[in-house]
mmCIF file of C-alpha atoms in Angstrom:
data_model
loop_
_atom_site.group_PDB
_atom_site.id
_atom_site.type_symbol
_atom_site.label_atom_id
_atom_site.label_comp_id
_atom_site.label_asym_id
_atom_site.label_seq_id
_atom_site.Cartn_x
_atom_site.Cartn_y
_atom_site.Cartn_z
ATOM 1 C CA UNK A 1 -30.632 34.694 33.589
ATOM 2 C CA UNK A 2 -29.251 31.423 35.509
ATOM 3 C CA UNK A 3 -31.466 29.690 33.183
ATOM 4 C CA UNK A 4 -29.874 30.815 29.987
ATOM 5 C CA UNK A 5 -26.424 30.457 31.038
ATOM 6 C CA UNK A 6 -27.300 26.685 32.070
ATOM 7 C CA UNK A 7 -28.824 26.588 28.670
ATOM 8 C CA UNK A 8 -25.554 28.019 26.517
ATOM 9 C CA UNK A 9 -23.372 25.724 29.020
ATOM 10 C CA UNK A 10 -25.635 22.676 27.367
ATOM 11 C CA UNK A 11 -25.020 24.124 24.375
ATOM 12 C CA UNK A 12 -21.374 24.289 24.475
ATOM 13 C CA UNK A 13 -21.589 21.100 25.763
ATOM 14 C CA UNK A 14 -23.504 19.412 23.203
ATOM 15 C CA UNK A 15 -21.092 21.407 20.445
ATOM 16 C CA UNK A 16 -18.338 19.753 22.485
ATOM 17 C CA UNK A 17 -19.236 16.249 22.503
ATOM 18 C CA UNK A 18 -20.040 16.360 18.779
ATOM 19 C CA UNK A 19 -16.849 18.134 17.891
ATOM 20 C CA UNK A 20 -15.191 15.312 19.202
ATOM 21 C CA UNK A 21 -17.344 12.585 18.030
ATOM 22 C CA UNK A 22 -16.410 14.303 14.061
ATOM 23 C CA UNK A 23 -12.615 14.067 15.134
ATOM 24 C CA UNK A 24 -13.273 10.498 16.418
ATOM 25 C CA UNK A 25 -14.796 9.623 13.330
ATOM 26 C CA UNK A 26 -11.956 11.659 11.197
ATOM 27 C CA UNK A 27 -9.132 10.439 13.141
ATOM 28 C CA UNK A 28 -7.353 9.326 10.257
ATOM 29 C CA UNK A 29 -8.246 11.902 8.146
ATOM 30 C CA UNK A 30 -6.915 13.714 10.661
ATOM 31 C CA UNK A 31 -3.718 12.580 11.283
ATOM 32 C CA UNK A 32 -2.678 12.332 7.707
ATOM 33 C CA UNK A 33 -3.237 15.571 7.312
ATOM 34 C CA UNK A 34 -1.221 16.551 10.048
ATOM 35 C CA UNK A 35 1.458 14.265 8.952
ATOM 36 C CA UNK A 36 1.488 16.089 5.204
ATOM 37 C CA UNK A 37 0.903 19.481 7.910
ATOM 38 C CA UNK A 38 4.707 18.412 9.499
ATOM 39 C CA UNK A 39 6.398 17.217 6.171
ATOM 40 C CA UNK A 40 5.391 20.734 4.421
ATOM 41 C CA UNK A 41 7.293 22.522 7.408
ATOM 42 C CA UNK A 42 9.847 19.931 7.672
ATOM 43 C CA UNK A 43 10.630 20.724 3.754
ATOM 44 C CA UNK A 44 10.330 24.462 4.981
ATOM 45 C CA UNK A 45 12.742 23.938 7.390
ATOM 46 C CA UNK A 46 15.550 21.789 5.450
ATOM 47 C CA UNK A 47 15.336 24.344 2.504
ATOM 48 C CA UNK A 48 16.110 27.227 5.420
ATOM 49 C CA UNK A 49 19.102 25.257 6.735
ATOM 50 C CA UNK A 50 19.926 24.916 2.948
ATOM 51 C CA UNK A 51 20.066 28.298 2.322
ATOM 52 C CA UNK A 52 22.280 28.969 5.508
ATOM 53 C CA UNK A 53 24.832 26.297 4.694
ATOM 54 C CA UNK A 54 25.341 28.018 1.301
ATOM 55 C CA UNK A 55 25.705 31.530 3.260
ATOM 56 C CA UNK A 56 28.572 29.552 5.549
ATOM 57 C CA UNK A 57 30.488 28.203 2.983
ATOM 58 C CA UNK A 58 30.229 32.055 1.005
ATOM 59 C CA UNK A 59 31.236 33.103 3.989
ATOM 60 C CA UNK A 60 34.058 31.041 5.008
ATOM 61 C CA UNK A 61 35.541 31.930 1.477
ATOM 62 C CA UNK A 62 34.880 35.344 2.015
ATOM 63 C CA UNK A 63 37.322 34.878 5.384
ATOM 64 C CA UNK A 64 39.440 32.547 3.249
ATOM 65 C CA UNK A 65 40.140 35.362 0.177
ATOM 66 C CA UNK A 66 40.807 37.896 3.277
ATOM 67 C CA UNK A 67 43.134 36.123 4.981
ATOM 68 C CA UNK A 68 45.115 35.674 1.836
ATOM 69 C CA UNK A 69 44.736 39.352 1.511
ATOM 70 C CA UNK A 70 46.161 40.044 4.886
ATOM 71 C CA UNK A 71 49.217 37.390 4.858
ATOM 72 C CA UNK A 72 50.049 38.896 1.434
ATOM 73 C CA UNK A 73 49.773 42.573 2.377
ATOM 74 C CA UNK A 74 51.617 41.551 5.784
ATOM 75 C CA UNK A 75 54.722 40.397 3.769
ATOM 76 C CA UNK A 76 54.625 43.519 1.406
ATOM 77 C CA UNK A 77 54.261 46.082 4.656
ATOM 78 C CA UNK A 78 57.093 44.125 6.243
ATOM 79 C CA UNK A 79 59.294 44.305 2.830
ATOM 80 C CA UNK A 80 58.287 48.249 3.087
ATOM 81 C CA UNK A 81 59.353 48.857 5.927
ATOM 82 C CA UNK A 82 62.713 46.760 5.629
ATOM 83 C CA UNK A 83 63.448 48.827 2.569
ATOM 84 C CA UNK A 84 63.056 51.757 4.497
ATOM 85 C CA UNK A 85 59.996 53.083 3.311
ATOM 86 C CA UNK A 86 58.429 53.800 5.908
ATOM 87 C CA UNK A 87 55.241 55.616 4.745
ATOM 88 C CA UNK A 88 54.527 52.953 1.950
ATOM 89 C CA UNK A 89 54.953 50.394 5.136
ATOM 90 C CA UNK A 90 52.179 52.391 7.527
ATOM 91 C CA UNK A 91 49.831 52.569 4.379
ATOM 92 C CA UNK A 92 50.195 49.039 3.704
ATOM 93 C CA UNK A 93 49.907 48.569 7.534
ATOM 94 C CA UNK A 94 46.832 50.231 7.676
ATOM 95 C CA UNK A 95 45.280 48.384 5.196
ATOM 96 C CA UNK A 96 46.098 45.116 6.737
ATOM 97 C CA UNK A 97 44.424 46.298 9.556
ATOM 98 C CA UNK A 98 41.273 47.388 7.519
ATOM 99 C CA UNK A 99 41.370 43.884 5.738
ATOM 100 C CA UNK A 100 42.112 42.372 9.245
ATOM 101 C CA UNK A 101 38.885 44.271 11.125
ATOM 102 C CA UNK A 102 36.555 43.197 7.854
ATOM 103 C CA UNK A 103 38.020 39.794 8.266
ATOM 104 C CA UNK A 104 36.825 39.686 12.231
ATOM 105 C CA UNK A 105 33.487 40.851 11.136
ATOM 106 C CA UNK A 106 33.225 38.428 8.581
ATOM 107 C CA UNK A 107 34.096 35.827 11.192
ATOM 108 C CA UNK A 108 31.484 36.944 13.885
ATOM 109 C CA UNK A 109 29.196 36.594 11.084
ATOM 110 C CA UNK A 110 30.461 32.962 10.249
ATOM 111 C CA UNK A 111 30.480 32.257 13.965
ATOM 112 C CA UNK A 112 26.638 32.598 13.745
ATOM 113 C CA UNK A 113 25.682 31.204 10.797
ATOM 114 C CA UNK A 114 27.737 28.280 12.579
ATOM 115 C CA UNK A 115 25.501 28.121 15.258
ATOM 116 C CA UNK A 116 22.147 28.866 13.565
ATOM 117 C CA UNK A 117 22.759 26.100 10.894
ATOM 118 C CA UNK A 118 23.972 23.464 13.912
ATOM 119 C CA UNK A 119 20.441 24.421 15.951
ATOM 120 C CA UNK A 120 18.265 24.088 12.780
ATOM 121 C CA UNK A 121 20.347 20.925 11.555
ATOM 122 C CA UNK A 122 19.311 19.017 15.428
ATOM 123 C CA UNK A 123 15.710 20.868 14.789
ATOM 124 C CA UNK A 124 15.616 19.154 10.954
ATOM 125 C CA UNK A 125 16.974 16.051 12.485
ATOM 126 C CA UNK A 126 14.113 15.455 14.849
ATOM 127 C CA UNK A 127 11.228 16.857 12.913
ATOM 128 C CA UNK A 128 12.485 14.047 9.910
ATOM 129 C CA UNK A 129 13.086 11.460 13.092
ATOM 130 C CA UNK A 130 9.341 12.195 14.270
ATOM 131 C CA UNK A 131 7.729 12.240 11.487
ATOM 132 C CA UNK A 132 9.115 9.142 9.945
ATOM 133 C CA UNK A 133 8.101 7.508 13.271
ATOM 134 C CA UNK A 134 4.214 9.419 12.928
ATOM 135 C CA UNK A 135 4.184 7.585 9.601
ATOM 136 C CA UNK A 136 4.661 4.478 10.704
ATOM 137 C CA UNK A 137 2.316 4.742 13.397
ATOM 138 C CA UNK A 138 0.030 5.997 11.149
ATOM 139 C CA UNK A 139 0.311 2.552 8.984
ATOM 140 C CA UNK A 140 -0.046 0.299 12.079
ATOM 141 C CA UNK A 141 -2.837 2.326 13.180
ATOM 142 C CA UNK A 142 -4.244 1.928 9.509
ATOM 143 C CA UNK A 143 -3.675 -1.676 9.412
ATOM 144 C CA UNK A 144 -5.326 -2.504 12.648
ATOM 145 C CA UNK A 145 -8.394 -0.041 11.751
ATOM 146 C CA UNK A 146 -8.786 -2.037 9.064
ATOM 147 C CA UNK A 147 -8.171 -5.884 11.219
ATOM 148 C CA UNK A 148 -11.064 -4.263 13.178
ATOM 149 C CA UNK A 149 -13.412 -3.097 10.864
ATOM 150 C CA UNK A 150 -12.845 -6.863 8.824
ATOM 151 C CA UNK A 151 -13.690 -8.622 12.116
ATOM 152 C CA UNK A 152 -16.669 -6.910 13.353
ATOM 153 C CA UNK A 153 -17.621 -7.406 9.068
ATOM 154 C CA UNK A 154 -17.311 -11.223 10.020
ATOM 155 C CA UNK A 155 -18.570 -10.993 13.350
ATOM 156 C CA UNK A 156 -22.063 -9.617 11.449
ATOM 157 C CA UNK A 157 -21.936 -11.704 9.116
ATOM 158 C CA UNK A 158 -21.486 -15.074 11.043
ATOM 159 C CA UNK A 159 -24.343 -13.437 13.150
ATOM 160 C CA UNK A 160 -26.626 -12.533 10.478
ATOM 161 C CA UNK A 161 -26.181 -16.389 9.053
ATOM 162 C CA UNK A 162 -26.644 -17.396 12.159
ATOM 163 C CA UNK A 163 -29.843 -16.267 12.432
ATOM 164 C CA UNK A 164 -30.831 -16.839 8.785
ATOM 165 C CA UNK A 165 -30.016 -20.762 9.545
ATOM 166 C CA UNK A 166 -31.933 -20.875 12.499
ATOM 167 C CA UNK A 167 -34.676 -19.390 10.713
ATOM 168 C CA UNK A 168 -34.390 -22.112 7.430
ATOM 169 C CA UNK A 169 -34.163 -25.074 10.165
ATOM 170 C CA UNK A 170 -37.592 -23.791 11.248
ATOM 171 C CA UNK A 171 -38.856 -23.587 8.321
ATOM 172 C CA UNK A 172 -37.721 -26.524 7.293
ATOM 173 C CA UNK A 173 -39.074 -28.052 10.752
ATOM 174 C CA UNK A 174 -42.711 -26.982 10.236
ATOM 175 C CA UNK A 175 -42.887 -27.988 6.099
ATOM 176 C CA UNK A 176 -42.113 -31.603 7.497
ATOM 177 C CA UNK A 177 -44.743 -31.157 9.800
ATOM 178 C CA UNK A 178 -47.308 -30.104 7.153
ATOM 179 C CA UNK A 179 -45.920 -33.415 5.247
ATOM 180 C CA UNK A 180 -46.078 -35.818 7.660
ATOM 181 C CA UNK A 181 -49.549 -34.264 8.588
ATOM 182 C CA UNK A 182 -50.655 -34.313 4.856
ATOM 183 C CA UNK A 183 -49.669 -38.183 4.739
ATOM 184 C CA UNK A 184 -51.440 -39.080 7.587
ATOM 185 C CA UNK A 185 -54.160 -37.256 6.289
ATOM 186 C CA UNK A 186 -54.186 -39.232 2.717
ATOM 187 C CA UNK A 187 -53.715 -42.633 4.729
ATOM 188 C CA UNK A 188 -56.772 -42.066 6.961
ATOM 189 C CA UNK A 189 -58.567 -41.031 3.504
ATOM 190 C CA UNK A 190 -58.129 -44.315 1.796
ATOM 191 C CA UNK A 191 -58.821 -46.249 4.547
ATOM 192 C CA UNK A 192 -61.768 -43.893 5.300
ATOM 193 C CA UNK A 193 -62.698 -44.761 1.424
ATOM 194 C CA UNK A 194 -61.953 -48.591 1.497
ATOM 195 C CA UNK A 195 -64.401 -49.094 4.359
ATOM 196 C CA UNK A 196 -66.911 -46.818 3.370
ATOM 197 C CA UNK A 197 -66.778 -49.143 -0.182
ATOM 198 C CA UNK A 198 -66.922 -52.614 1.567
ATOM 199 C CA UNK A 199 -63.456 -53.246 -0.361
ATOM 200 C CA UNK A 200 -61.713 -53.107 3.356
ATOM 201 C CA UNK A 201 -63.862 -55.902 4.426
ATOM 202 C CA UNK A 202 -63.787 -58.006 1.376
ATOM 203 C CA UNK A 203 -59.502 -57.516 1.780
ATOM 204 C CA UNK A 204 -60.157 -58.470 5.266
ATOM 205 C CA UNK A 205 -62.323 -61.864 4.372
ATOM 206 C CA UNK A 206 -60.027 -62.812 1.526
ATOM 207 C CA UNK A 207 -57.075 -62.641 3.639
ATOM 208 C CA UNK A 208 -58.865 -65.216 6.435
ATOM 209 C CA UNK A 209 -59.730 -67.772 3.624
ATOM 210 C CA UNK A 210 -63.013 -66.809 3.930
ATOM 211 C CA UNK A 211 -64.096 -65.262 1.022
ATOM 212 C CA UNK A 212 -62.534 -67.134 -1.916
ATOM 213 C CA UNK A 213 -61.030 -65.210 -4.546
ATOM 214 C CA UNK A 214 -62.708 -66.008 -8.196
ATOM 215 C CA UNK A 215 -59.869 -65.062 -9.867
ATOM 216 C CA UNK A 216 -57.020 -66.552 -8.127
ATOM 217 C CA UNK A 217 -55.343 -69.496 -9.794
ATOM 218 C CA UNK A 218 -56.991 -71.761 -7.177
ATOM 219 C CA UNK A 219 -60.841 -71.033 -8.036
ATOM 220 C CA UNK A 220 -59.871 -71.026 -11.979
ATOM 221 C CA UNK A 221 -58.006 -74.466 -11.967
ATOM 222 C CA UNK A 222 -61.450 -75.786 -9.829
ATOM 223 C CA UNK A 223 -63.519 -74.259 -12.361
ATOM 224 C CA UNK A 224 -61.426 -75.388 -15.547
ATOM 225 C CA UNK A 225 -61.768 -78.978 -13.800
ATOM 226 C CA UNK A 226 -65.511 -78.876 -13.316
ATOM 227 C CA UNK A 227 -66.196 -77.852 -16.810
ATOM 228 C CA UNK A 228 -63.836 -81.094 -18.605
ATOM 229 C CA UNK A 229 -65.707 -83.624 -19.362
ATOM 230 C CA UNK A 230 -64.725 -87.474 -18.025
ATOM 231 C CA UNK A 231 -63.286 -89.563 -20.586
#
């Protein structure tokens, strides 16, 4: 039993560590969709305060139109009651008081809109404050994502070249070796050649005086004189 809980706790573990390597490697996936995630309930949120700043300002001339109502009926109860008519005065009386309690209702009402729109105006305030700021973020963190990603690029690169030079030098290196070894190898052949043809020797005579060259300009002239007859 220990031995299949240690097993699921692997298991959970291994689920764990490649959860987070797929958010790692989505991280800015991630946070852009977050960022749209915010703006959609930042929209959702400024279109509610919207809405509530229309209801205040229907509201307020609700309270407006009712306090009109009540000066004007005030004046005509107070008229009544100077002419002496005194039930047409405690009717009109009674509706300024109706107009008056529908007017403080109206106002409690007002009251909270009031307050509502003020707490969702500081909440709209910060969410657009935050978000702009995620943004931003966002573009730095873009930007040096992308610094990152270019450097390690060049960092490759200048390795891989690296490597490919140091490779072409020794190539390079051991073709000049199979040169120099393949001239060497045609210089001992023709001196391998002109001794094994007597024509190194002959060179070697000619060039002591010993051997006299019969075609040189010397033997010719000797043999050109030899051949004239004295006059």
């Amino acid at each position: 039993m220990k031995l299949i809980q240690k097993l699921f706790t692997a298991l959970r573990g291994g689920a764990h560590e490649v959860g987070e390597a797929i958010v790692d490697k989505n991280a800015l996936v991630i946070l852009d969709q977050e960022i749209r995630d915010a703006t959609a309930e930042h929209t959702k949120a400024t279109d509610a305060l919207k809405t509530i700043l229309a209801k205040q300002a229907i509201q307020e001339r609700n309270i407006e139109a009712l306090d009109n109502d009540i000066a004007s009926l005030t004046q005509k109860a107070l008229k009544a009651d100077e002419m002496g008519k005194q039930d047409l005065a405690l009717e009109i009386a009674t509706a300024v008081g109706q107009k008056t309690q529908e007017r403080d209702a109206q106002q409690t009402l007002l009251n909270q809109f009031k307050d509502f729109a003020e707490k969702q105006r500081s909440t709209v305030v910060k969410m657009d404050r935050t978000i702009k700021s995620a943004r931003s973020q966002a573009e730095i963190t873009k930007a040096r994502a992308s610094i990152q990603s270019a450097q390690k690029s060049v960092s490759a690169a200048t390795s891989s070249s690296t490597s490919g030079l140091n490779n072409a030098m020794e190539s390079l290196n051991r073709l000049r070796e199979k040169q120099d070894l393949t001239d060497e190898e045609l210089k001992a052949g023709e001196a391998l050649e002109a001794e094994t043809s007597g024509a190194s020797l002959e060179a070697r005579m000619k060039e002591a005086g010993i051997e006299e060259d019969k075609y040189g300009g010397a033997s010719i002239l000797a043999g050109l004189k030899k051949n004239t007859p004295a006059t």
